[in-house]
């Protein structure tokens, strides 16, 4: 099968799972550049409708929850002007969501390097950095994991 061909050379535990699976399905992953507009005067997009992400940061659902919080906060701040509330929502979310979207796309390329040399060149510095200064590596994602949408002012 195509899956066995894709995983040729992997550990026998992996190939055994594939050999014994009753059915295998290809699942497409599609990338899209960040949108420039999420709203009009009466409608707002949020979550995957506004910023679909590849799953390589596992942040799609988190971004949708943050979107919902910000949308509610913006509507609360501008109760008499829905259009202004929607603009506020989109303006406050666009940069963060676009950054997460781009990082997910970047991770897809990093995680799926085809040849061993490319993988080694990518992962060796990360491995060394993780051994010598693990907190330094973790800090690169503070923008993502330390963010508190409830303290973001609409």
CSV table of N, CA and C in Angstrom, one decimal:
chain,number,residue,atom,x,y,z
A,1,UNK,N,0.8,-1.2,0.0
A,1,UNK,CA,0.0,0.0,0.0
A,1,UNK,C,0.9,1.3,0.0
A,2,UNK,N,0.2,2.4,-0.3
A,2,UNK,CA,1.0,3.6,-0.4
A,2,UNK,C,1.5,4.0,1.0
A,3,UNK,N,0.7,3.7,2.1
A,3,UNK,CA,1.2,4.0,3.4
A,3,UNK,C,2.4,3.2,3.8
A,4,UNK,N,2.4,2.0,3.4
A,4,UNK,CA,3.6,1.2,3.7
A,4,UNK,C,4.8,1.7,3.0
A,5,UNK,N,4.6,2.1,1.8
A,5,UNK,CA,5.7,2.7,1.0
A,5,UNK,C,6.2,4.0,1.7
A,6,UNK,N,5.3,4.8,2.2
A,6,UNK,CA,5.7,6.1,2.8
A,6,UNK,C,6.5,5.8,4.1
A,7,UNK,N,6.2,4.7,4.8
A,7,UNK,CA,6.8,4.4,6.1
A,7,UNK,C,7.8,3.3,6.0
A,8,UNK,N,8.3,3.0,4.8
A,8,UNK,CA,9.4,2.0,4.6
A,8,UNK,C,10.6,2.4,5.4
A,9,UNK,N,11.2,1.4,6.1
A,9,UNK,CA,12.4,1.7,6.9
A,9,UNK,C,12.1,2.2,8.3
A,10,UNK,N,10.8,2.4,8.6
A,10,UNK,CA,10.4,2.8,10.0
A,10,UNK,C,10.5,1.5,10.9
A,11,UNK,N,10.4,1.7,12.2
A,11,UNK,CA,10.4,0.6,13.1
A,11,UNK,C,9.3,-0.4,12.8
A,12,UNK,N,9.5,-1.6,13.1
A,12,UNK,CA,8.5,-2.7,12.8
A,12,UNK,C,7.2,-2.4,13.5
A,13,UNK,N,7.2,-1.8,14.7
A,13,UNK,CA,5.9,-1.5,15.4
A,13,UNK,C,5.0,-0.6,14.5
A,14,UNK,N,5.6,0.3,13.9
A,14,UNK,CA,4.8,1.3,13.0
A,14,UNK,C,4.3,0.5,11.8
A,15,UNK,N,5.2,-0.2,11.1
A,15,UNK,CA,4.7,-0.9,9.9
A,15,UNK,C,3.7,-2.0,10.2
A,16,UNK,N,3.9,-2.6,11.4
A,16,UNK,CA,2.9,-3.6,11.8
A,16,UNK,C,1.5,-3.0,12.0
A,17,UNK,N,1.4,-1.8,12.5
A,17,UNK,CA,0.1,-1.2,12.7
A,17,UNK,C,-0.5,-0.9,11.3
A,18,UNK,N,0.3,-0.4,10.4
A,18,UNK,CA,-0.2,-0.1,9.1
A,18,UNK,C,-0.6,-1.4,8.4
A,19,UNK,N,0.2,-2.5,8.5
A,19,UNK,CA,-0.2,-3.7,7.8
A,19,UNK,C,-1.5,-4.3,8.4
A,20,UNK,N,-1.8,-4.1,9.6
A,20,UNK,CA,-2.9,-4.7,10.3
A,20,UNK,C,-4.2,-3.8,10.3
A,21,UNK,N,-4.0,-2.6,9.8
A,21,UNK,CA,-5.2,-1.6,9.8
A,21,UNK,C,-6.2,-2.1,8.8
A,22,UNK,N,-7.4,-2.2,9.2
A,22,UNK,CA,-8.5,-2.7,8.2
A,22,UNK,C,-8.6,-1.7,7.0
A,23,UNK,N,-8.5,-0.4,7.3
A,23,UNK,CA,-8.6,0.6,6.3
A,23,UNK,C,-7.7,1.8,6.6
A,24,UNK,N,-7.1,2.4,5.6
A,24,UNK,CA,-6.3,3.6,5.7
A,24,UNK,C,-6.9,4.6,4.8
A,25,UNK,N,-7.0,5.9,5.3
A,25,UNK,CA,-7.5,7.0,4.5
A,25,UNK,C,-6.5,8.1,4.5
A,26,UNK,N,-6.3,8.7,3.3
A,26,UNK,CA,-5.5,9.9,3.2
A,26,UNK,C,-6.3,11.1,3.7
A,27,UNK,N,-5.7,11.9,4.5
A,27,UNK,CA,-6.3,13.0,5.0
A,27,UNK,C,-5.6,14.3,4.5
A,28,UNK,N,-6.2,15.1,3.7
A,28,UNK,CA,-5.6,16.2,3.2
A,28,UNK,C,-5.4,17.4,4.2
A,29,UNK,N,-4.3,18.0,4.1
A,29,UNK,CA,-4.1,19.2,4.9
A,29,UNK,C,-3.8,20.4,3.9
A,30,UNK,N,-4.6,21.4,4.1
A,30,UNK,CA,-4.5,22.5,3.1
A,30,UNK,C,-4.1,23.8,3.8
A,31,UNK,N,-3.2,24.5,3.3
A,31,UNK,CA,-2.7,25.8,3.9
A,31,UNK,C,-3.3,27.0,3.1
A,32,UNK,N,-3.5,28.1,3.8
A,32,UNK,CA,-4.0,29.3,3.2
A,32,UNK,C,-3.3,30.5,3.8
A,33,UNK,N,-2.9,31.4,3.0
A,33,UNK,CA,-2.3,32.6,3.6
A,33,UNK,C,-3.3,33.4,4.5
A,34,UNK,N,-2.8,34.1,5.5
A,34,UNK,CA,-3.8,34.9,6.3
A,34,UNK,C,-4.6,35.8,5.5
A,35,UNK,N,-5.9,35.9,5.8
A,35,UNK,CA,-6.9,36.8,5.2
A,35,UNK,C,-6.6,38.2,5.6
A,36,UNK,N,-6.9,39.1,4.8
A,36,UNK,CA,-6.8,40.5,5.2
A,36,UNK,C,-8.1,41.1,5.8
A,37,UNK,N,-9.2,40.5,5.5
A,37,UNK,CA,-10.4,41.0,6.1
A,37,UNK,C,-11.2,39.8,6.7
A,38,UNK,N,-11.7,40.1,7.9
A,38,UNK,CA,-12.5,39.1,8.6
A,38,UNK,C,-14.0,39.5,8.8
A,39,UNK,N,-14.2,40.8,8.5
A,39,UNK,CA,-15.6,41.3,8.9
A,39,UNK,C,-16.1,42.2,7.7
A,40,UNK,N,-17.4,42.4,7.8
A,40,UNK,CA,-18.0,43.5,7.0
A,40,UNK,C,-18.8,44.2,8.1
A,41,UNK,N,-19.8,44.9,7.7
A,41,UNK,CA,-20.6,45.7,8.6
A,41,UNK,C,-21.4,44.9,9.6
A,42,UNK,N,-21.8,43.7,9.2
A,42,UNK,CA,-22.7,42.9,10.0
A,42,UNK,C,-22.2,41.5,10.3
A,43,UNK,N,-21.2,41.0,9.7
A,43,UNK,CA,-20.7,39.6,9.8
A,43,UNK,C,-19.3,39.5,10.2
A,44,UNK,N,-18.9,38.6,11.1
A,44,UNK,CA,-17.5,38.4,11.4
A,44,UNK,C,-17.2,36.9,11.3
A,45,UNK,N,-16.0,36.7,10.8
A,45,UNK,CA,-15.5,35.3,10.7
A,45,UNK,C,-14.7,35.1,12.0
A,46,UNK,N,-14.6,33.9,12.5
A,46,UNK,CA,-13.7,33.6,13.6
A,46,UNK,C,-13.3,32.1,13.4
A,47,UNK,N,-12.3,31.7,14.2
A,47,UNK,CA,-11.8,30.4,14.1
A,47,UNK,C,-11.2,30.0,12.7
A,48,UNK,N,-11.5,28.8,12.3
A,48,UNK,CA,-10.9,28.3,11.1
A,48,UNK,C,-11.5,29.1,9.9
A,49,UNK,N,-12.7,29.7,10.0
A,49,UNK,CA,-13.2,30.5,8.9
A,49,UNK,C,-12.4,31.7,8.6
A,50,UNK,N,-11.8,32.3,9.7
A,50,UNK,CA,-11.0,33.5,9.5
A,50,UNK,C,-9.5,33.1,9.3
A,51,UNK,N,-9.0,32.1,10.0
A,51,UNK,CA,-7.6,31.8,10.0
A,51,UNK,C,-7.3,30.3,10.1
A,52,UNK,N,-7.6,29.5,9.1
A,52,UNK,CA,-7.4,28.1,9.1
A,52,UNK,C,-5.9,27.8,9.3
A,53,UNK,N,-5.6,26.9,10.2
A,53,UNK,CA,-4.2,26.6,10.5
A,53,UNK,C,-3.9,25.1,10.3
A,54,UNK,N,-2.7,24.8,9.8
A,54,UNK,CA,-2.3,23.4,9.8
A,54,UNK,C,-2.1,23.0,11.2
A,55,UNK,N,-2.1,21.7,11.5
A,55,UNK,CA,-2.2,21.3,12.9
A,55,UNK,C,-0.8,21.2,13.6
A,56,UNK,N,0.2,21.9,13.1
A,56,UNK,CA,1.6,21.7,13.6
A,56,UNK,C,2.0,22.6,14.7
A,57,UNK,N,1.0,23.2,15.3
A,57,UNK,CA,1.2,23.9,16.6
A,57,UNK,C,0.0,23.6,17.5
A,58,UNK,N,-1.0,22.9,17.0
A,58,UNK,CA,-2.1,22.5,17.8
A,58,UNK,C,-2.8,23.7,18.5
A,59,UNK,N,-3.0,24.7,17.7
A,59,UNK,CA,-3.6,26.0,18.2
A,59,UNK,C,-4.9,26.4,17.6
A,60,UNK,N,-5.4,25.6,16.7
A,60,UNK,CA,-6.6,26.0,16.0
A,60,UNK,C,-7.8,26.3,16.9
A,61,UNK,N,-8.1,25.3,17.8
A,61,UNK,CA,-9.2,25.5,18.7
A,61,UNK,C,-8.9,26.6,19.7
A,62,UNK,N,-7.7,26.7,20.2
A,62,UNK,CA,-7.4,27.8,21.1
A,62,UNK,C,-7.6,29.1,20.5
A,63,UNK,N,-7.2,29.3,19.3
A,63,UNK,CA,-7.4,30.6,18.6
A,63,UNK,C,-8.9,30.9,18.4
A,64,UNK,N,-9.7,29.9,18.2
A,64,UNK,CA,-11.1,30.1,18.0
A,64,UNK,C,-11.8,30.5,19.3
A,65,UNK,N,-11.3,29.9,20.4
A,65,UNK,CA,-11.8,30.3,21.7
A,65,UNK,C,-11.4,31.7,22.1
A,66,UNK,N,-10.2,32.1,21.8
A,66,UNK,CA,-9.8,33.5,22.0
A,66,UNK,C,-10.6,34.4,21.1
A,67,UNK,N,-10.8,34.0,19.9
A,67,UNK,CA,-11.6,34.9,19.0
A,67,UNK,C,-13.0,35.1,19.6
A,68,UNK,N,-13.6,34.1,20.1
A,68,UNK,CA,-15.0,34.2,20.7
A,68,UNK,C,-14.9,35.1,21.9
A,69,UNK,N,-13.9,35.0,22.7
A,69,UNK,CA,-13.8,35.9,23.9
A,69,UNK,C,-13.7,37.4,23.4
A,70,UNK,N,-12.8,37.6,22.4
A,70,UNK,CA,-12.5,38.9,22.0
A,70,UNK,C,-13.7,39.5,21.3
A,71,UNK,N,-14.4,38.7,20.5
A,71,UNK,CA,-15.6,39.2,19.8
A,71,UNK,C,-16.7,39.6,20.9
A,72,UNK,N,-16.9,38.8,21.9
A,72,UNK,CA,-17.8,39.1,22.9
A,72,UNK,C,-17.4,40.4,23.7
A,73,UNK,N,-16.1,40.5,24.0
A,73,UNK,CA,-15.6,41.7,24.6
A,73,UNK,C,-15.8,43.0,23.8
A,74,UNK,N,-15.6,42.8,22.5
A,74,UNK,CA,-15.7,44.0,21.6
A,74,UNK,C,-17.2,44.4,21.4
A,75,UNK,N,-18.1,43.4,21.4
A,75,UNK,CA,-19.5,43.7,21.3
A,75,UNK,C,-20.0,44.4,22.6
A,76,UNK,N,-19.4,44.0,23.7
A,76,UNK,CA,-19.7,44.6,25.0
A,76,UNK,C,-19.2,46.0,25.1
A,77,UNK,N,-18.0,46.3,24.5
A,77,UNK,CA,-17.4,47.6,24.5
A,77,UNK,C,-18.2,48.6,23.6
A,78,UNK,N,-18.7,48.1,22.5
A,78,UNK,CA,-19.4,48.9,21.5
A,78,UNK,C,-20.8,48.4,21.3
A,79,UNK,N,-21.7,48.4,22.3
A,79,UNK,CA,-23.0,47.8,22.2
A,79,UNK,C,-23.9,48.5,21.2
A,80,UNK,N,-23.6,49.8,21.0
A,80,UNK,CA,-24.5,50.5,20.1
A,80,UNK,C,-23.9,50.6,18.6
A,81,UNK,N,-22.8,50.0,18.4
A,81,UNK,CA,-22.1,50.1,17.1
A,81,UNK,C,-21.5,48.7,16.7
A,82,UNK,N,-22.4,47.8,16.3
A,82,UNK,CA,-21.8,46.5,15.9
A,82,UNK,C,-20.7,46.6,14.9
A,83,UNK,N,-20.8,47.4,13.9
A,83,UNK,CA,-19.8,47.5,12.9
A,83,UNK,C,-18.4,47.9,13.5
A,84,UNK,N,-18.5,48.8,14.5
A,84,UNK,CA,-17.2,49.2,15.2
A,84,UNK,C,-16.7,48.1,16.0
A,85,UNK,N,-17.6,47.4,16.7
A,85,UNK,CA,-17.2,46.2,17.5
A,85,UNK,C,-16.5,45.2,16.6
A,86,UNK,N,-17.1,44.9,15.5
A,86,UNK,CA,-16.5,43.9,14.6
A,86,UNK,C,-15.1,44.3,14.1
A,87,UNK,N,-15.0,45.6,13.8
A,87,UNK,CA,-13.7,46.1,13.4
A,87,UNK,C,-12.7,46.0,14.5
A,88,UNK,N,-13.1,46.3,15.7
A,88,UNK,CA,-12.2,46.2,16.9
A,88,UNK,C,-11.8,44.8,17.1
A,89,UNK,N,-12.7,43.9,17.0
A,89,UNK,CA,-12.4,42.4,17.1
A,89,UNK,C,-11.4,42.0,16.1
A,90,UNK,N,-11.6,42.3,14.9
A,90,UNK,CA,-10.7,41.8,13.8
A,90,UNK,C,-9.3,42.5,14.0
A,91,UNK,N,-9.3,43.7,14.3
A,91,UNK,CA,-8.0,44.4,14.4
A,91,UNK,C,-7.2,43.9,15.6
A,92,UNK,N,-7.9,43.5,16.7
A,92,UNK,CA,-7.2,43.0,17.8
A,92,UNK,C,-6.7,41.6,17.7
A,93,UNK,N,-7.3,40.8,16.8
A,93,UNK,CA,-6.9,39.4,16.6
A,93,UNK,C,-6.0,39.1,15.5
A,94,UNK,N,-6.1,39.9,14.4
A,94,UNK,CA,-5.4,39.6,13.1
A,94,UNK,C,-3.9,39.3,13.3
A,95,UNK,N,-3.2,40.1,14.0
A,95,UNK,CA,-1.7,39.9,14.0
A,95,UNK,C,-1.4,38.6,14.7
A,96,UNK,N,-2.0,38.3,15.9
A,96,UNK,CA,-1.7,37.1,16.7
A,96,UNK,C,-2.1,35.9,15.9
A,97,UNK,N,-3.3,35.9,15.3
A,97,UNK,CA,-3.7,34.7,14.6
A,97,UNK,C,-2.9,34.5,13.3
A,98,UNK,N,-2.5,35.5,12.6
A,98,UNK,CA,-1.7,35.4,11.4
A,98,UNK,C,-0.3,34.8,11.8
A,99,UNK,N,0.2,35.3,12.9
A,99,UNK,CA,1.5,34.8,13.4
A,99,UNK,C,1.4,33.3,13.7
A,100,UNK,N,0.4,32.8,14.4
A,100,UNK,CA,0.2,31.4,14.7
A,100,UNK,C,0.0,30.6,13.4
A,101,UNK,N,-0.7,31.2,12.5
A,101,UNK,CA,-0.9,30.5,11.2
A,101,UNK,C,0.4,30.3,10.4
A,102,UNK,N,1.2,31.4,10.4
A,102,UNK,CA,2.5,31.3,9.7
A,102,UNK,C,3.4,30.3,10.4
A,103,UNK,N,3.4,30.3,11.8
A,103,UNK,CA,4.3,29.4,12.5
A,103,UNK,C,3.9,27.9,12.3
A,104,UNK,N,2.6,27.7,12.2
A,104,UNK,CA,2.1,26.3,11.9
A,104,UNK,C,2.6,25.9,10.5
A,105,UNK,N,2.5,26.8,9.5
A,105,UNK,CA,3.0,26.4,8.2
A,105,UNK,C,4.5,26.2,8.2
A,106,UNK,N,5.2,27.0,9.0
A,106,UNK,CA,6.7,26.8,9.1
A,106,UNK,C,7.0,25.5,9.7
A,107,UNK,N,6.3,25.1,10.8
A,107,UNK,CA,6.5,23.9,11.5
A,107,UNK,C,6.2,22.7,10.5
A,108,UNK,N,5.2,22.8,9.7
A,108,UNK,CA,4.9,21.7,8.7
A,108,UNK,C,6.2,21.5,7.9
A,109,UNK,N,6.8,22.5,7.4
A,109,UNK,CA,8.0,22.4,6.6
A,109,UNK,C,9.2,21.8,7.4
A,110,UNK,N,9.3,22.2,8.7
A,110,UNK,CA,10.4,21.8,9.5
A,110,UNK,C,10.2,20.3,9.9
A,111,UNK,N,9.0,20.0,10.3
A,111,UNK,CA,8.7,18.6,10.8
A,111,UNK,C,8.7,17.5,9.7
A,112,UNK,N,8.6,18.0,8.5
A,112,UNK,CA,8.5,17.0,7.4
A,112,UNK,C,9.6,17.1,6.4
A,113,UNK,N,10.8,17.4,6.8
A,113,UNK,CA,12.0,17.4,5.9
A,113,UNK,C,12.2,16.0,5.4
A,114,UNK,N,12.6,16.0,4.1
A,114,UNK,CA,12.6,14.7,3.5
A,114,UNK,C,13.9,13.9,3.7
A,115,UNK,N,15.1,14.6,3.7
A,115,UNK,CA,16.3,13.8,3.8
A,115,UNK,C,17.0,14.0,5.2
A,116,UNK,N,17.8,13.0,5.5
A,116,UNK,CA,18.4,12.9,6.8
A,116,UNK,C,19.3,14.1,7.1
A,117,UNK,N,20.1,14.6,6.1
A,117,UNK,CA,21.0,15.7,6.3
A,117,UNK,C,20.2,17.0,6.7
A,118,UNK,N,19.1,17.2,6.0
A,118,UNK,CA,18.2,18.4,6.2
A,118,UNK,C,17.6,18.3,7.6
A,119,UNK,N,17.2,17.1,8.0
A,119,UNK,CA,16.7,16.9,9.4
A,119,UNK,C,17.7,17.1,10.4
A,120,UNK,N,18.9,16.6,10.2
A,120,UNK,CA,20.0,16.8,11.1
A,120,UNK,C,20.4,18.2,11.3
A,121,UNK,N,20.5,18.9,10.2
A,121,UNK,CA,20.8,20.4,10.3
A,121,UNK,C,19.7,21.2,11.0
A,122,UNK,N,18.5,20.7,10.9
A,122,UNK,CA,17.4,21.4,11.6
A,122,UNK,C,17.3,21.0,13.1
A,123,UNK,N,17.4,19.7,13.4
A,123,UNK,CA,17.2,19.3,14.8
A,123,UNK,C,18.4,19.3,15.7
A,124,UNK,N,19.6,19.2,15.1
A,124,UNK,CA,20.8,19.1,16.0
A,124,UNK,C,20.9,20.4,16.8
A,125,UNK,N,20.8,21.6,16.3
A,125,UNK,CA,20.9,22.8,17.1
A,125,UNK,C,19.8,22.9,18.2
A,126,UNK,N,18.6,22.4,17.8
A,126,UNK,CA,17.5,22.3,18.8
A,126,UNK,C,17.8,21.4,19.9
A,127,UNK,N,18.4,20.2,19.6
A,127,UNK,CA,18.7,19.2,20.6
A,127,UNK,C,19.8,19.8,21.5
A,128,UNK,N,20.9,20.4,20.9
A,128,UNK,CA,22.0,21.0,21.7
A,128,UNK,C,21.4,22.1,22.6
A,129,UNK,N,20.6,23.0,22.0
A,129,UNK,CA,20.0,24.1,22.8
A,129,UNK,C,19.2,23.6,23.9
A,130,UNK,N,18.4,22.5,23.7
A,130,UNK,CA,17.6,21.9,24.7
A,130,UNK,C,18.4,21.4,25.9
A,131,UNK,N,19.5,20.9,25.6
A,131,UNK,CA,20.4,20.3,26.6
A,131,UNK,C,21.1,21.4,27.4
A,132,UNK,N,21.6,22.5,26.7
A,132,UNK,CA,22.4,23.5,27.3
A,132,UNK,C,21.5,24.6,28.0
A,133,UNK,N,20.4,25.0,27.3
A,133,UNK,CA,19.6,26.1,27.8
A,133,UNK,C,18.1,25.9,27.5
A,134,UNK,N,17.5,24.9,28.1
A,134,UNK,CA,16.1,24.6,27.7
A,134,UNK,C,15.1,25.8,27.8
A,135,UNK,N,15.3,26.6,28.8
A,135,UNK,CA,14.4,27.7,29.0
A,135,UNK,C,14.5,28.7,27.8
A,136,UNK,N,15.7,28.8,27.2
A,136,UNK,CA,15.9,29.7,26.1
A,136,UNK,C,15.0,29.3,24.9
A,137,UNK,N,15.0,28.0,24.6
A,137,UNK,CA,14.1,27.5,23.5
A,137,UNK,C,12.7,27.7,23.8
A,138,UNK,N,12.3,27.5,25.1
A,138,UNK,CA,10.9,27.6,25.4
A,138,UNK,C,10.4,29.0,25.3
A,139,UNK,N,11.3,30.0,25.5
A,139,UNK,CA,10.9,31.4,25.5
A,139,UNK,C,10.4,31.9,24.1
A,140,UNK,N,10.9,31.2,23.1
A,140,UNK,CA,10.5,31.6,21.7
A,140,UNK,C,9.0,31.5,21.5
A,141,UNK,N,8.3,30.8,22.4
A,141,UNK,CA,6.8,30.7,22.2
A,141,UNK,C,6.1,31.4,23.4
A,142,UNK,N,6.7,32.2,24.1
A,142,UNK,CA,6.0,33.0,25.1
A,142,UNK,C,4.9,33.8,24.6
A,143,UNK,N,5.1,34.3,23.4
A,143,UNK,CA,4.0,35.1,22.7
A,143,UNK,C,2.7,34.3,22.6
A,144,UNK,N,2.9,33.0,22.4
A,144,UNK,CA,1.8,32.1,22.2
A,144,UNK,C,1.2,31.6,23.5
A,145,UNK,N,2.0,31.0,24.4
A,145,UNK,CA,1.6,30.3,25.6
A,145,UNK,C,1.4,31.2,26.8
A,146,UNK,N,1.9,32.4,26.8
A,146,UNK,CA,1.8,33.3,28.0
A,146,UNK,C,0.7,34.3,27.8
A,147,UNK,N,0.0,34.2,26.7
A,147,UNK,CA,-1.0,35.2,26.3
A,147,UNK,C,-2.3,35.0,27.1
A,148,UNK,N,-2.9,36.0,27.6
A,148,UNK,CA,-4.1,35.9,28.3
A,148,UNK,C,-5.2,36.8,27.7
A,149,UNK,N,-6.0,36.2,26.9
A,149,UNK,CA,-7.1,37.0,26.2
A,149,UNK,C,-8.0,37.7,27.1
A,150,UNK,N,-8.1,37.3,28.4
A,150,UNK,CA,-9.0,37.9,29.3
A,150,UNK,C,-8.5,39.3,29.8
A,151,UNK,N,-7.2,39.5,29.6
A,151,UNK,CA,-6.6,40.8,30.0
A,151,UNK,C,-6.4,41.7,28.8
A,152,UNK,N,-6.8,41.3,27.6
A,152,UNK,CA,-6.7,42.1,26.4
A,152,UNK,C,-7.9,43.1,26.4
A,153,UNK,N,-7.6,44.3,26.3
A,153,UNK,CA,-8.6,45.3,26.3
A,153,UNK,C,-9.2,45.5,24.9
A,154,UNK,N,-10.5,45.4,24.8
A,154,UNK,CA,-11.2,45.6,23.5
A,154,UNK,C,-11.1,47.0,23.0
